[in-house]
mmCIF file of C-alpha atoms and ligand atoms in Angstrom:
data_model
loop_
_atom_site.group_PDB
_atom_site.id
_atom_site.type_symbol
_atom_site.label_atom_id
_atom_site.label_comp_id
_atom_site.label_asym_id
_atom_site.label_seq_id
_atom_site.Cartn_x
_atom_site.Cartn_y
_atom_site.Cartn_z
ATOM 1 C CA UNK K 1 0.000 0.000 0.000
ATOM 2 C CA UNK K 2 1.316 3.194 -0.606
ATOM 3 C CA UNK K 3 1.576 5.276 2.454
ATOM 4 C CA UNK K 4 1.235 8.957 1.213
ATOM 5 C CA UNK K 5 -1.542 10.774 1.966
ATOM 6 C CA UNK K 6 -3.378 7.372 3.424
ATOM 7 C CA UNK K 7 -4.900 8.297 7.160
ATOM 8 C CA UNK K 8 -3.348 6.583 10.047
ATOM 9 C CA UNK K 9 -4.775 6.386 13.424
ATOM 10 C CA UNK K 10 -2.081 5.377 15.640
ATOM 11 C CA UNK K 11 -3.705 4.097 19.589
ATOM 12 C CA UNK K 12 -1.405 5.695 22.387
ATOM 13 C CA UNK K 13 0.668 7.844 20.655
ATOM 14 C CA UNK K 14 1.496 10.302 22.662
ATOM 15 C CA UNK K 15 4.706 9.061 23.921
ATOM 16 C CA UNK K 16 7.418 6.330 23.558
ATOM 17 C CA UNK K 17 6.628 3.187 20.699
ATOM 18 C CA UNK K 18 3.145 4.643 19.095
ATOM 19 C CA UNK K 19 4.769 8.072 18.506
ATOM 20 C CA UNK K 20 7.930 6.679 17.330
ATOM 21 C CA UNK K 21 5.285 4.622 14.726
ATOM 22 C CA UNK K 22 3.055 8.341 13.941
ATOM 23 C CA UNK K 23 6.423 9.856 13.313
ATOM 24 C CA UNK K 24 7.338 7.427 10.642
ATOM 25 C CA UNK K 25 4.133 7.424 8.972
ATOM 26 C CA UNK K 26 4.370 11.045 8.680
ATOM 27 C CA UNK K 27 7.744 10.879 7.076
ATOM 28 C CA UNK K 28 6.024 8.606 5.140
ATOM 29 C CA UNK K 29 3.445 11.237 4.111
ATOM 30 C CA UNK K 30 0.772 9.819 5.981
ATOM 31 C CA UNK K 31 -1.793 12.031 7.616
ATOM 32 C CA UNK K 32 -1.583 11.124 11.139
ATOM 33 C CA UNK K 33 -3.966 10.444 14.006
ATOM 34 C CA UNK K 34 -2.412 10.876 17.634
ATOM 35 C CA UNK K 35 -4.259 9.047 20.450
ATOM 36 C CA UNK K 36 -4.347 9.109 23.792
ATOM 37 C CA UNK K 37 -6.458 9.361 27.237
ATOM 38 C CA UNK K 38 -5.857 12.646 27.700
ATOM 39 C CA UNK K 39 -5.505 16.041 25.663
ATOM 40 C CA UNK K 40 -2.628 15.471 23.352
ATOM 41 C CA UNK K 41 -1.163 19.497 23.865
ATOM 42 C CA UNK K 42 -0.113 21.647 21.344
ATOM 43 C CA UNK K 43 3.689 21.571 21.784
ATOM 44 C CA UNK K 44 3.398 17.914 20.823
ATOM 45 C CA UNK K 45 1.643 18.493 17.810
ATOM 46 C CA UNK K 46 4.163 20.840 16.800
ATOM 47 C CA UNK K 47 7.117 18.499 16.071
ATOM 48 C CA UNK K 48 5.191 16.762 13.377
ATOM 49 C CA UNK K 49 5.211 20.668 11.704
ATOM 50 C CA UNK K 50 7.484 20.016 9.382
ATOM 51 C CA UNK K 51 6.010 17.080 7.626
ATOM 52 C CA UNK K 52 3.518 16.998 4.425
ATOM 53 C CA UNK K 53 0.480 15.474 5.634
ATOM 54 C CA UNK K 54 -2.265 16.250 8.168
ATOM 55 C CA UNK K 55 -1.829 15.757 11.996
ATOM 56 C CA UNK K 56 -4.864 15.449 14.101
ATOM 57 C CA UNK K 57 -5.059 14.717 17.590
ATOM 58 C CA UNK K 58 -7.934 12.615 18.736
ATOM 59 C CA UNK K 59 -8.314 11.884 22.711
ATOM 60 C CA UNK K 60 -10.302 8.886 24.373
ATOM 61 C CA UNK K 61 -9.950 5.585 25.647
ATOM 62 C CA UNK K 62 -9.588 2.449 23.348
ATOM 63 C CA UNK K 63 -11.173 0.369 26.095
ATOM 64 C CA UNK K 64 -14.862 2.328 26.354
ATOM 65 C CA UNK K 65 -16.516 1.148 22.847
ATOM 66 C CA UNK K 66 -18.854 4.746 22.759
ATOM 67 C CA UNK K 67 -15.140 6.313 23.003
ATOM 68 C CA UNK K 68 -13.629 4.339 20.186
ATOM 69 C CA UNK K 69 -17.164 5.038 17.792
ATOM 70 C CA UNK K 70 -16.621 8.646 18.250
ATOM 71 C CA UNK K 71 -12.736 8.912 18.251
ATOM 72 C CA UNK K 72 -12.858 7.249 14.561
ATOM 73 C CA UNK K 73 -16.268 9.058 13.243
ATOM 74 C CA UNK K 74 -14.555 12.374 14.172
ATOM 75 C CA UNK K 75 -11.366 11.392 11.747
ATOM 76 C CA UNK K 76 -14.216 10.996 9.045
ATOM 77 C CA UNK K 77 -15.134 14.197 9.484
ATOM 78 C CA UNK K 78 -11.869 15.877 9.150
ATOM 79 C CA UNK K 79 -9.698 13.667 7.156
ATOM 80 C CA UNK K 80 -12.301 11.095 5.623
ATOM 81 C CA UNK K 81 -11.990 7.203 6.198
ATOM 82 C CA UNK K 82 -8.609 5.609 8.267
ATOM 83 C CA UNK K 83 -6.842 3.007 5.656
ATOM 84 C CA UNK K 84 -4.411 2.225 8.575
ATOM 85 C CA UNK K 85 -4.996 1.197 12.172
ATOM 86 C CA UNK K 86 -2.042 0.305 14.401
ATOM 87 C CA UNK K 87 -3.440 -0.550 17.790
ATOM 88 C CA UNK K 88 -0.365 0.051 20.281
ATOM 89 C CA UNK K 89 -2.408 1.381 23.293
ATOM 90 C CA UNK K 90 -1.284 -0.904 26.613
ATOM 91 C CA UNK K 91 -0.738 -0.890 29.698
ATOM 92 C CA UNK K 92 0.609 -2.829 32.293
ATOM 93 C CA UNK K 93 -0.778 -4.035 36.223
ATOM 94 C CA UNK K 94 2.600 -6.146 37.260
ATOM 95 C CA UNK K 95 1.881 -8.838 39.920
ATOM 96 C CA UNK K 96 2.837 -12.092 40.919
ATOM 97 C CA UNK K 97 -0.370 -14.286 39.987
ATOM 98 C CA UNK K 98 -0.733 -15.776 43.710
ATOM 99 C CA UNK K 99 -1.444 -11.610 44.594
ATOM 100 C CA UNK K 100 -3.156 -10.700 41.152
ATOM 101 C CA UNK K 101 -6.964 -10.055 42.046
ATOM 102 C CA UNK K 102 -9.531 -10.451 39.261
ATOM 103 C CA UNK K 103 -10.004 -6.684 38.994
ATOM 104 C CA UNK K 104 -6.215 -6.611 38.249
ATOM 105 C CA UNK K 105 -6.548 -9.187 35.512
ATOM 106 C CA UNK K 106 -9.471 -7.490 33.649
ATOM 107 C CA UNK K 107 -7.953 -3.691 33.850
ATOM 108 C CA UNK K 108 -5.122 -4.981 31.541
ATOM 109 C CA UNK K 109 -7.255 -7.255 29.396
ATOM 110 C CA UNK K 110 -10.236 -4.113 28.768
ATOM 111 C CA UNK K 111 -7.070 -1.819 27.237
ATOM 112 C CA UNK K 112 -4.437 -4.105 25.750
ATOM 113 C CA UNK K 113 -7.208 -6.742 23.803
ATOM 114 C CA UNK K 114 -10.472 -4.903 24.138
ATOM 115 C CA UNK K 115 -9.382 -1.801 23.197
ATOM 116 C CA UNK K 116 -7.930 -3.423 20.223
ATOM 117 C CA UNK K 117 -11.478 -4.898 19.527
ATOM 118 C CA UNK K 118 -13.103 -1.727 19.511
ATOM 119 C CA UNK K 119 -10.930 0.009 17.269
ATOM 120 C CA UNK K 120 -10.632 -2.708 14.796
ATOM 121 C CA UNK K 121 -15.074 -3.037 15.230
ATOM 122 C CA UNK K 122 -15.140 0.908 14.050
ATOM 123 C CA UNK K 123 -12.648 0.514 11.252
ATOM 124 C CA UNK K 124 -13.425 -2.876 9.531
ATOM 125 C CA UNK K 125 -16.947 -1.978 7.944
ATOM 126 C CA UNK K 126 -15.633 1.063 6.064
ATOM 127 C CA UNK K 127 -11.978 -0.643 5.260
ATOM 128 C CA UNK K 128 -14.159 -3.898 4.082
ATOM 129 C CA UNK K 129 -16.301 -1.775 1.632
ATOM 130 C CA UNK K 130 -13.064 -0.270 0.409
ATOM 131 C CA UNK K 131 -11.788 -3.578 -0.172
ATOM 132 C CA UNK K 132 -8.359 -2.133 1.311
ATOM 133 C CA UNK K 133 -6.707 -1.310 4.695
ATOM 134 C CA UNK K 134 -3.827 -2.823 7.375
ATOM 135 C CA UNK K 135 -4.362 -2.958 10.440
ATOM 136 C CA UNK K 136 -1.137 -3.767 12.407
ATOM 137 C CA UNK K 137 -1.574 -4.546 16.242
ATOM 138 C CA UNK K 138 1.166 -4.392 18.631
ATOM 139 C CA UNK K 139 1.568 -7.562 20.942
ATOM 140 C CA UNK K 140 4.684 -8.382 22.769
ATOM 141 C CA UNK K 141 7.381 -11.340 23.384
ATOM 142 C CA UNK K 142 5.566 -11.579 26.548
ATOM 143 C CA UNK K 143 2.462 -12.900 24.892
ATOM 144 C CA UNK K 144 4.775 -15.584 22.838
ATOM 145 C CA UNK K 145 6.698 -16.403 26.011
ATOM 146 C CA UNK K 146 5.096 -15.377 29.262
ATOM 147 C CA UNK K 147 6.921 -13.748 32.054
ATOM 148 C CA UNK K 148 6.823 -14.123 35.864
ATOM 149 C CA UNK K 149 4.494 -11.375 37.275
ATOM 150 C CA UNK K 150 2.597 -10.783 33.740
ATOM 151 C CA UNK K 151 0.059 -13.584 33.780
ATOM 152 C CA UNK K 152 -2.456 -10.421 32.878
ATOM 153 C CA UNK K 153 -0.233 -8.707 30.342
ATOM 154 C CA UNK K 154 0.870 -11.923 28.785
ATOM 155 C CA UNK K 155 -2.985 -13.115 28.450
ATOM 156 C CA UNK K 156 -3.959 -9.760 26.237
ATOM 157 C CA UNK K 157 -1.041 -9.884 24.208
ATOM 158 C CA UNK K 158 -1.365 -13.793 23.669
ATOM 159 C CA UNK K 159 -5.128 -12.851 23.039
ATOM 160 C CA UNK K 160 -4.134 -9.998 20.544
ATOM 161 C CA UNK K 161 -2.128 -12.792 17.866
ATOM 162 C CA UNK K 162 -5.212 -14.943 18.359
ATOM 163 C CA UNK K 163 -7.381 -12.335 17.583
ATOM 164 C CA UNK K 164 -5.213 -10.601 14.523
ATOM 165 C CA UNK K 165 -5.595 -14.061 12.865
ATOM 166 C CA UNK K 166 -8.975 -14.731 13.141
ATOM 167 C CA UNK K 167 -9.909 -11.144 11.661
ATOM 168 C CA UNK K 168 -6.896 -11.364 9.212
ATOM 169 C CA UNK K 169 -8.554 -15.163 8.261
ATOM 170 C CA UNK K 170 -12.226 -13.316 7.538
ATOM 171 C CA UNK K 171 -11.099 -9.952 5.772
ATOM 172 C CA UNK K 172 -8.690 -11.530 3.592
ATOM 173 C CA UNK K 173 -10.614 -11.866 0.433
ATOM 174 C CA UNK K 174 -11.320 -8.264 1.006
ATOM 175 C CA UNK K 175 -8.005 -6.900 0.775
ATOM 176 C CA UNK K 176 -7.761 -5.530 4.599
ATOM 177 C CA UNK K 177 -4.441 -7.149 6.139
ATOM 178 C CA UNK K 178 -3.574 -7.623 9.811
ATOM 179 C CA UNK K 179 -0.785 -8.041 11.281
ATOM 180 C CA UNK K 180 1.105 -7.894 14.668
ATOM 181 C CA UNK K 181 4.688 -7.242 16.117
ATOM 182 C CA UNK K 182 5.843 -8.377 18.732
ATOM 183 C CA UNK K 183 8.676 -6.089 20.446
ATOM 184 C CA UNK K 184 11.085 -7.204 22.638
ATOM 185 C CA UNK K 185 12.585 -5.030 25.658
ATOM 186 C CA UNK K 186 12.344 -1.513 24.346
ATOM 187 C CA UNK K 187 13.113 2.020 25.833
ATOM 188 C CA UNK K 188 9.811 3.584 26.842
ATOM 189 C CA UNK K 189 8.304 4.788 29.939
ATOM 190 C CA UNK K 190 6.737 1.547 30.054
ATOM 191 C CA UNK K 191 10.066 -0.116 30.989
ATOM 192 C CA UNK K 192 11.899 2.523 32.421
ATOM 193 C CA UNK K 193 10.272 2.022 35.566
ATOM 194 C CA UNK K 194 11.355 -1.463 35.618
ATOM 195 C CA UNK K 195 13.835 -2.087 38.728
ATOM 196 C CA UNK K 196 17.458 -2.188 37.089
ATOM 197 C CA UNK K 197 18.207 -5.359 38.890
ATOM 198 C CA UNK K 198 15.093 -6.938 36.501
ATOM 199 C CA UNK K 199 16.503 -4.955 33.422
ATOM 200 C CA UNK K 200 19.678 -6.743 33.730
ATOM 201 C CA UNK K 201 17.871 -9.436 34.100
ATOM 202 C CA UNK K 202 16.264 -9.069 30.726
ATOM 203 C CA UNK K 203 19.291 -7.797 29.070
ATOM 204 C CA UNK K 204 20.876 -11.464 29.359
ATOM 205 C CA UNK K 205 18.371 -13.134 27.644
ATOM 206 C CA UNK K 206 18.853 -10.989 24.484
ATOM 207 C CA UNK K 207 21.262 -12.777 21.709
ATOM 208 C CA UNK K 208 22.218 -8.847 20.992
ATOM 209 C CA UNK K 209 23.021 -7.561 24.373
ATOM 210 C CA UNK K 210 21.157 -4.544 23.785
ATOM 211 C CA UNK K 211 17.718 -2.837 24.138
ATOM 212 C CA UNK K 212 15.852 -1.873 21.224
ATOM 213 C CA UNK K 213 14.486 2.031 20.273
ATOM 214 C CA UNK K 214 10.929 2.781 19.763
ATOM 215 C CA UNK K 215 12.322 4.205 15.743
ATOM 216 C CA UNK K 216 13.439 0.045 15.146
ATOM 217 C CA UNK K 217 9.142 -1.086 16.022
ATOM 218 C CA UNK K 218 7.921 1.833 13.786
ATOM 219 C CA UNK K 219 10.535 0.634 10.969
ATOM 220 C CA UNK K 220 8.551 -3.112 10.989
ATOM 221 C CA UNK K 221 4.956 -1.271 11.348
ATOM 222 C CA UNK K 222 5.545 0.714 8.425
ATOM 223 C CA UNK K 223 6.724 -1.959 5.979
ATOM 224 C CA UNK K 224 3.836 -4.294 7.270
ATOM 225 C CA UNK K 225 1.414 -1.652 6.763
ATOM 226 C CA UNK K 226 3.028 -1.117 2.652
ATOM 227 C CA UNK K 227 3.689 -4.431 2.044
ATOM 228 C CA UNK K 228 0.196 -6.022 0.318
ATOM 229 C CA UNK K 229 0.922 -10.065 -0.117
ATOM 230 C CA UNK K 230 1.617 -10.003 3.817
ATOM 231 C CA UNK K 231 -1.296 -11.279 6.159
ATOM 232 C CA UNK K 232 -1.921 -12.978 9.431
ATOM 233 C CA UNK K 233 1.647 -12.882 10.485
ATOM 234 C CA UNK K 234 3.353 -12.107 14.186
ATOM 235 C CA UNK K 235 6.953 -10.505 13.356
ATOM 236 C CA UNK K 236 8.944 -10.879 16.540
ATOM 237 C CA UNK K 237 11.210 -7.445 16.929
ATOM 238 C CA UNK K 238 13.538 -8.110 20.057
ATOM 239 C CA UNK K 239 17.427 -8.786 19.208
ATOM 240 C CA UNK K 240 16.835 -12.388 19.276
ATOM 241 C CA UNK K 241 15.199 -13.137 22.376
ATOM 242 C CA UNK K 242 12.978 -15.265 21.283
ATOM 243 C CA UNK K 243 14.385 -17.068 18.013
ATOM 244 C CA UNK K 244 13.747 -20.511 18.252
HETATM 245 N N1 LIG A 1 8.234 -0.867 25.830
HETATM 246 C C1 LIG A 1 8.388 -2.150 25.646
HETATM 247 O O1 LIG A 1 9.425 -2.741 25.965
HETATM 248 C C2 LIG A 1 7.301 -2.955 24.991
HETATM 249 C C3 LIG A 1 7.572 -4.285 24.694
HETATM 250 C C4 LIG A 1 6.596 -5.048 24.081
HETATM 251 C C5 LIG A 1 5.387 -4.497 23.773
HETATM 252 N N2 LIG A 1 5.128 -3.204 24.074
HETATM 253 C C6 LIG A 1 3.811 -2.674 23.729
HETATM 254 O O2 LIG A 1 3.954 -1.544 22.904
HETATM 255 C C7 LIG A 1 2.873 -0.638 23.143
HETATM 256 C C8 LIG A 1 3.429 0.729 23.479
HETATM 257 O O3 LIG A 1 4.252 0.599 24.617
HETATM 258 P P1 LIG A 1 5.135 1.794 25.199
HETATM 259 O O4 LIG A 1 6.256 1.157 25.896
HETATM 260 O O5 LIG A 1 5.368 2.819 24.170
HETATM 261 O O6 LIG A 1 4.110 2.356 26.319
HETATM 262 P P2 LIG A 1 4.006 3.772 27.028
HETATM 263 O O7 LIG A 1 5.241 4.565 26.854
HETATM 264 O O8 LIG A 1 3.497 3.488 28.404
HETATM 265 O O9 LIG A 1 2.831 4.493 26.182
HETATM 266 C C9 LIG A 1 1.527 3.966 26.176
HETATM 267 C C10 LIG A 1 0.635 4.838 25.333
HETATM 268 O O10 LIG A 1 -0.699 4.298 25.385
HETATM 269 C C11 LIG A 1 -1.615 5.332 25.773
HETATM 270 N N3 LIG A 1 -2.765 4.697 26.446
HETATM 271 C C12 LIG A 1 -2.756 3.949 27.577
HETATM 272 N N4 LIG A 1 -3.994 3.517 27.851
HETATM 273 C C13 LIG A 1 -4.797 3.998 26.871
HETATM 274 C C14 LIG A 1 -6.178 3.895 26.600
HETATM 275 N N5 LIG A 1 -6.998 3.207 27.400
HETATM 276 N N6 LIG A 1 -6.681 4.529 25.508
HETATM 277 C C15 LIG A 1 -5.857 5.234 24.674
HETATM 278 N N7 LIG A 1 -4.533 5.360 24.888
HETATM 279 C C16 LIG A 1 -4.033 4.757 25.971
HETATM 280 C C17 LIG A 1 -0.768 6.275 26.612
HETATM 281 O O11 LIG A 1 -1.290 7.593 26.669
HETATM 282 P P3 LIG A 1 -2.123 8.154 27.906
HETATM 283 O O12 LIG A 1 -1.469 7.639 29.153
HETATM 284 O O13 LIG A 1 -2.056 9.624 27.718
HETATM 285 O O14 LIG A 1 -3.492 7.617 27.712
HETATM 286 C C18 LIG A 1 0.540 6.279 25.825
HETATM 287 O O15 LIG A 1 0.437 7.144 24.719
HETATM 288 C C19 LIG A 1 2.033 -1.264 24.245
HETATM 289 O O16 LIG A 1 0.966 -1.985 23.690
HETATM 290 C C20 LIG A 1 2.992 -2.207 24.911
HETATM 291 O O17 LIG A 1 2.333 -3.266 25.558
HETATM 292 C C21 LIG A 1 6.048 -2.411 24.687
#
C-alpha cells in the first residue's frame, strides 16, 4: 500500500513506541492520528510541523466502545476514512499471579485486547467496503513467552495474535491485512520504571546484548502496513530473544 496521503490512526501515541510509529508514517506522508487518554497538547503536535500530511489529535480511551465510535467518526469528518490502524495502546498491572486479584486481571485485558477490539469493530466496515486497509496490532514477546508477574499482560497480548488471525482469516478476500509485532525489551516509559536489577535481568536473555528504540518497532509497522501479499503474520522485533 502506498503510504502517502493514506490516514493513520495510531492508539497511544502520545509518547514512547506509538509516537515513534506516527512519526514514521508522517515521514512517510501519511496524515496522522495521535491518540491518547488525555488532551494530546499543542507543543506535541508541533514536532510533526514540518512534515507533508495532516496531523490530528484525537483523545479517548480504546477500552470504552462509545469512546472508540466517536474517536474514529470524528477522523471521518476531518480527514475522511482511516486506511491504517495500528493498535499500540497498553498498559501494564505487574503482579505475581498468587497476589493478582480479578479486577487486576481485567484492567489490563479491557485496554491491551479490548481496546484493540473496539478500534478494529469501528474501522473494519468502512476498510471492508473499500476492499483495502492494514491494520497492524502491537503484541509483545511476553504474549509468545510469558513472564513471571505478567500472567495479565501476557494473556492480552497472547489474546491480541489470536485475535489478529482470526480477523486477518475473515477480511482476507477483502483486501484488509492484519498483522502484529511483537517487540522485545524496548526504551519507553513503560520499561523505564522497571527495577534495574530486573533490566539486567532481561538484558541477558537478548542474543544482541542490547535494548531496542521505539524508531526500530515503527521501521517493521511501516513496511507491514506497505507491504500487500503479507497477512496474518506475528513478526517478533527483540534482538533475538525469542528465536527458536
Ligand atoms: N516498551 C516495551 O518494551 C514494549 C515491549 C513489548 C510491547 N510493548 C507494547 O507496545 C505498546 C506501546 O508501549 P510503550 O512502551 O510505548 O508504552 P508507554 O510509553 O506506556 O505508552 C503507552 C501509550 O498508550 C496510551 N494509552 C494507555 N492507555 C490507553 C487507553 N486506554 N486509551 C488510549 N490510549 C491509551 C498512553 O497515553 P495516555 O497515558 O495519555 O493515555 C501512551 O500514549 C504497548 O501496547 C505495549 O504493551 C512495549
Amino acid at each position: 500500500m502506498e503510504l502517502f496521503r493514506k490516514t493513520v490512526f495510531v492508539t497511544g501515541s502520545t509518547r514512547g513506541i506509538g509516537l515513534a510509529i506516527a512519526h514514521k508514517f508522517a515521514q512517510l506522508g501519511a496524515n496522522v492520528v495521535l491518540n491518547g487518554r488525555h488532551v494530546i497538547p499543542e507543543s506535541l503536535l508541533e514536532t510533526f510541523s514540518h512534515y507533508n500530511g495532516e496531523v490530528l489529535a484525537v483523545s479517548g480511551d480504546v477500552s470504552n466502545e462509545a469512546d472508540s465510535k466517536r474517536m474514529i467518526a470524528e477522523v471521518a469528518k476531518i480527514l475522511g476514512s482511516v486506511d491504517i490502524l495500528v493498535n499500540n495502546a497498553g498498559i501494564t498491572n505487574d503482579k505475581l499471579m498468587l497476589k493478582m486479584t480479578q479486577e487486576d486481571f481485567e484492567k489490563v485485558l479491557k485496554v491491551n485486547l479490548t481496546g484493540a477490539f473496539n478500534m478494529t469493530q469501528a474501522v473494519l466496515k468502512p476498510m471492508s467496503k473499500a476492499r483495502s486497509g492494514a491494520i497492524i496490532n502491537i503484541s509483545s514477546v511476553v504474549g509468545l513467552v510469558g513472564n513471571v508477574g505478567q500472567a495479565n499482560y501476557a494473556a492480552s497480548k497472547a489474546g491480541l495474535i489470536g485475535f489478529s488471525k482470526s480477523v486477518a482469516r475473515e477480511v482476507a478476500g477483502r483486501g484488509v491485512r492484519v498483522n502484529v509485532v511483537a517487540p522485545g525489551f524496548i526504551e519507553s516509559d513503560m520499561t523505564e520504571v522497571i527495577p534495574d536489577k530486573l533490566k539486567d535481568a532481561m538484558l541477558a536473555q537478548i542474543p544482541m546484548k542490547r535494548i531496542g528504540k521505539p524508531e526500530e518497532i515503527a521501521e517493521v509497522v511501516a513496511f507491514l502496513a506497505k507491504q500487500e501479499y503479507l497477512t496474518g503474520q506475528v513478526l517478533a522485533i527483540d534482538g533475538g530473544m525469542t528465536m527458536q
